[in-house]
């Protein structure tokens, strides 16, 4: 019989996601913050629906995720050299400034570290770590990639991040496919496995 997973990890992650979204809405240009809020909601929904009760076990999925994170750093290098924060402010005539130092510290170094820590945690089926797999797949990859094709249309020309945006769509599509397939394989294995005599290993957090 499948046990219902503990709710604490979902609660903690929900609180952190809401806090992050609140910070983004208070400090960043609203159009950029809106993308982050949508990414958080999509990532959380995918995590709860597919990987919360059944954390990822396949090293193949985690390897693709880590490759996607590496590509994310390449993408953000294009954004930084093109002054993405400044261009967002100019594009939407935002009254809020977005300092490049803040962009580097939070979104390149801060999130970059979190992405790699999450990859390590996913190797041990840590529930919260699996959130970041979906954060990239649906948010930083899919939604962000689409947004980078919309920004040049609004501007009428090149916008920082455009050249690497297509890679985001490819990496996120592959990761989404593998995450969903992983979930189906784990569910099928659970249905076919004999009931254990004693409680087995439970995923961490």
Short mmCIF file of C-alpha atoms in Angstrom, two decimals:
data_model
loop_
_atom_site.label_atom_id
_atom_site.label_comp_id
_atom_site.label_asym_id
_atom_site.label_seq_id
_atom_site.Cartn_x
_atom_site.Cartn_y
_atom_site.Cartn_z
CA UNK A 1 0.00 0.00 0.00
CA UNK A 2 1.42 3.42 -0.97
CA UNK A 3 1.87 5.76 1.96
CA UNK A 4 0.84 9.36 1.66
CA UNK A 5 4.03 11.50 1.52
CA UNK A 6 4.78 13.88 4.36
CA UNK A 7 3.42 17.40 3.75
CA UNK A 8 6.24 19.38 5.36
CA UNK A 9 8.46 19.74 2.31
CA UNK A 10 5.56 21.05 0.23
CA UNK A 11 4.67 23.55 2.94
CA UNK A 12 8.24 24.79 3.34
CA UNK A 13 8.69 25.15 -0.41
CA UNK A 14 5.38 26.96 -0.77
CA UNK A 15 6.41 29.48 1.90
CA UNK A 16 9.80 30.03 0.26
CA UNK A 17 8.24 30.40 -3.19
CA UNK A 18 5.68 32.94 -1.94
CA UNK A 19 8.43 34.88 -0.16
CA UNK A 20 10.56 34.92 -3.32
CA UNK A 21 7.60 36.05 -5.44
CA UNK A 22 6.80 38.77 -2.91
CA UNK A 23 10.39 40.02 -3.04
CA UNK A 24 10.35 40.00 -6.85
CA UNK A 25 7.07 41.90 -7.06
CA UNK A 26 8.30 44.52 -4.59
CA UNK A 27 11.74 45.13 -6.07
CA UNK A 28 12.00 44.11 -9.75
CA UNK A 29 10.31 45.62 -12.83
CA UNK A 30 6.80 44.19 -12.74
CA UNK A 31 7.03 42.52 -16.16
CA UNK A 32 10.17 40.61 -15.13
CA UNK A 33 8.67 39.79 -11.74
CA UNK A 34 5.52 38.45 -13.42
CA UNK A 35 7.62 35.91 -15.35
CA UNK A 36 9.24 34.77 -12.09
CA UNK A 37 5.89 34.45 -10.33
CA UNK A 38 4.48 32.39 -13.19
CA UNK A 39 7.63 30.26 -13.23
CA UNK A 40 7.28 29.59 -9.50
CA UNK A 41 3.63 28.58 -9.86
CA UNK A 42 4.35 26.30 -12.83
CA UNK A 43 7.37 24.70 -11.18
CA UNK A 44 5.49 24.06 -7.94
CA UNK A 45 2.51 22.58 -9.79
CA UNK A 46 4.68 20.21 -11.84
CA UNK A 47 6.60 19.15 -8.74
CA UNK A 48 3.47 18.36 -6.74
CA UNK A 49 1.77 16.59 -9.64
CA UNK A 50 4.66 14.36 -10.73
CA UNK A 51 7.71 14.24 -8.46
CA UNK A 52 6.63 15.05 -4.90
CA UNK A 53 5.25 11.65 -3.94
CA UNK A 54 7.71 9.86 -6.23
CA UNK A 55 11.06 11.71 -6.33
CA UNK A 56 13.26 11.18 -9.35
CA UNK A 57 15.52 8.10 -9.22
CA UNK A 58 17.05 8.04 -12.69
CA UNK A 59 20.55 9.45 -13.04
CA UNK A 60 19.71 10.14 -16.69
CA UNK A 61 17.06 12.68 -15.66
CA UNK A 62 19.43 14.36 -13.21
CA UNK A 63 22.22 14.42 -15.80
CA UNK A 64 19.93 16.18 -18.31
CA UNK A 65 18.90 18.63 -15.59
CA UNK A 66 22.54 19.44 -14.79
CA UNK A 67 23.27 19.95 -18.49
CA UNK A 68 20.29 22.32 -18.60
CA UNK A 69 21.71 24.23 -15.62
CA UNK A 70 25.04 24.52 -17.41
CA UNK A 71 23.22 25.90 -20.43
CA UNK A 72 21.35 28.32 -18.14
CA UNK A 73 24.70 29.82 -17.13
CA UNK A 74 25.63 30.26 -20.81
CA UNK A 75 22.25 31.92 -21.41
CA UNK A 76 22.77 34.29 -18.49
CA UNK A 77 26.23 35.18 -19.79
CA UNK A 78 24.51 36.41 -22.97
CA UNK A 79 22.00 38.31 -20.83
CA UNK A 80 24.72 39.92 -18.74
CA UNK A 81 26.88 41.00 -21.68
CA UNK A 82 23.76 42.46 -23.32
CA UNK A 83 22.77 44.31 -20.11
CA UNK A 84 19.51 42.40 -19.74
CA UNK A 85 18.37 44.12 -16.51
CA UNK A 86 18.85 47.57 -18.03
CA UNK A 87 17.10 46.52 -21.25
CA UNK A 88 14.07 45.18 -19.32
CA UNK A 89 13.76 48.52 -17.52
CA UNK A 90 14.01 50.41 -20.81
CA UNK A 91 11.70 48.08 -22.73
CA UNK A 92 8.80 48.51 -20.33
CA UNK A 93 9.72 52.04 -19.18
CA UNK A 94 9.75 50.75 -15.62
CA UNK A 95 10.10 53.21 -12.74
CA UNK A 96 12.10 50.53 -10.90
CA UNK A 97 15.79 50.11 -11.52
CA UNK A 98 17.36 46.64 -11.76
CA UNK A 99 21.05 46.89 -10.84
CA UNK A 100 23.33 44.51 -12.70
CA UNK A 101 25.10 43.69 -9.41
CA UNK A 102 21.78 42.44 -7.97
CA UNK A 103 21.13 40.43 -11.13
CA UNK A 104 24.53 38.74 -10.82
CA UNK A 105 24.31 38.02 -7.10
CA UNK A 106 20.73 36.70 -7.05
CA UNK A 107 20.05 35.12 -10.42
CA UNK A 108 23.50 34.03 -11.59
CA UNK A 109 25.45 33.16 -8.45
CA UNK A 110 22.57 32.60 -5.99
CA UNK A 111 20.31 30.53 -8.20
CA UNK A 112 23.32 28.93 -9.89
CA UNK A 113 24.43 27.53 -6.53
CA UNK A 114 20.88 26.40 -5.68
CA UNK A 115 20.56 24.59 -9.01
CA UNK A 116 23.70 22.53 -8.39
CA UNK A 117 22.84 21.82 -4.74
CA UNK A 118 19.45 20.62 -5.96
CA UNK A 119 21.12 18.29 -8.44
CA UNK A 120 23.11 16.73 -5.59
CA UNK A 121 19.97 16.44 -3.48
CA UNK A 122 18.03 14.84 -6.32
CA UNK A 123 20.59 12.02 -6.42
CA UNK A 124 19.36 11.08 -2.94
CA UNK A 125 15.66 11.62 -3.70
CA UNK A 126 15.36 14.74 -1.55
CA UNK A 127 11.85 16.02 -2.22
CA UNK A 128 12.66 19.74 -2.13
CA UNK A 129 15.54 19.22 -4.55
CA UNK A 130 13.05 17.86 -7.08
CA UNK A 131 11.26 21.21 -7.05
CA UNK A 132 14.18 22.80 -8.87
CA UNK A 133 14.05 20.20 -11.63
CA UNK A 134 10.54 21.39 -12.36
CA UNK A 135 11.46 25.04 -11.77
CA UNK A 136 13.89 24.77 -14.67
CA UNK A 137 11.71 22.53 -16.85
CA UNK A 138 8.60 24.73 -16.75
CA UNK A 139 9.92 28.08 -15.54
CA UNK A 140 13.54 28.95 -16.23
CA UNK A 141 13.51 26.78 -19.35
CA UNK A 142 10.11 26.73 -21.05
CA UNK A 143 8.49 29.98 -19.88
CA UNK A 144 11.73 31.96 -19.92
CA UNK A 145 12.55 30.67 -23.39
CA UNK A 146 9.16 31.74 -24.73
CA UNK A 147 9.49 35.17 -23.07
CA UNK A 148 12.80 35.73 -24.82
CA UNK A 149 11.08 35.38 -28.19
CA UNK A 150 8.35 37.82 -27.10
CA UNK A 151 10.70 40.58 -25.89
CA UNK A 152 12.33 41.13 -29.34
CA UNK A 153 8.88 41.42 -30.93
CA UNK A 154 7.94 44.14 -28.44
CA UNK A 155 11.27 45.93 -28.93
CA UNK A 156 11.45 45.43 -32.67
CA UNK A 157 14.95 44.00 -32.62
CA UNK A 158 17.49 41.94 -30.72
CA UNK A 159 16.95 41.53 -26.99
CA UNK A 160 19.62 40.03 -24.66
CA UNK A 161 19.11 36.28 -24.33
CA UNK A 162 17.49 35.77 -27.72
CA UNK A 163 20.34 33.77 -29.27
CA UNK A 164 20.31 31.13 -26.53
CA UNK A 165 16.54 31.09 -25.93
CA UNK A 166 15.99 28.26 -28.42
CA UNK A 167 18.33 26.06 -26.41
CA UNK A 168 16.13 26.64 -23.37
CA UNK A 169 13.12 25.33 -25.26
CA UNK A 170 14.99 22.21 -26.38
CA UNK A 171 16.44 21.46 -22.94
CA UNK A 172 13.17 22.10 -21.12
CA UNK A 173 11.17 19.96 -23.55
CA UNK A 174 13.60 17.07 -23.08
CA UNK A 175 13.57 17.44 -19.30
CA UNK A 176 9.76 17.61 -19.14
CA UNK A 177 9.52 14.46 -21.27
CA UNK A 178 11.99 12.58 -19.08
CA UNK A 179 10.38 13.73 -15.83
CA UNK A 180 6.93 12.60 -16.92
CA UNK A 181 8.26 9.30 -18.24
CA UNK A 182 10.17 8.76 -14.98
CA UNK A 183 6.96 9.29 -13.01
CA UNK A 184 5.10 6.76 -15.15
CA UNK A 185 7.87 4.18 -14.79
CA UNK A 186 8.01 4.55 -11.00
CA UNK A 187 4.23 4.24 -10.73
CA UNK A 188 4.23 1.15 -12.93
CA UNK A 189 7.02 -0.44 -10.87
CA UNK A 190 5.13 0.32 -7.65
CA UNK A 191 1.97 -1.35 -8.97
CA UNK A 192 3.86 -4.49 -9.99
CA UNK A 193 6.07 -4.79 -6.90
CA UNK A 194 5.04 -7.13 -4.05
CA UNK A 195 4.01 -5.44 -0.83
CA UNK A 196 7.01 -5.17 1.55
CA UNK A 197 6.87 -6.86 4.91
CA UNK A 198 8.35 -3.81 6.64
CA UNK A 199 8.58 -0.15 5.79
CA UNK A 200 11.27 0.56 3.24
CA UNK A 201 13.43 3.61 2.66
CA UNK A 202 11.47 6.84 2.57
CA UNK A 203 12.64 9.77 0.43
CA UNK A 204 14.21 12.58 2.41
CA UNK A 205 12.29 15.82 2.84
#
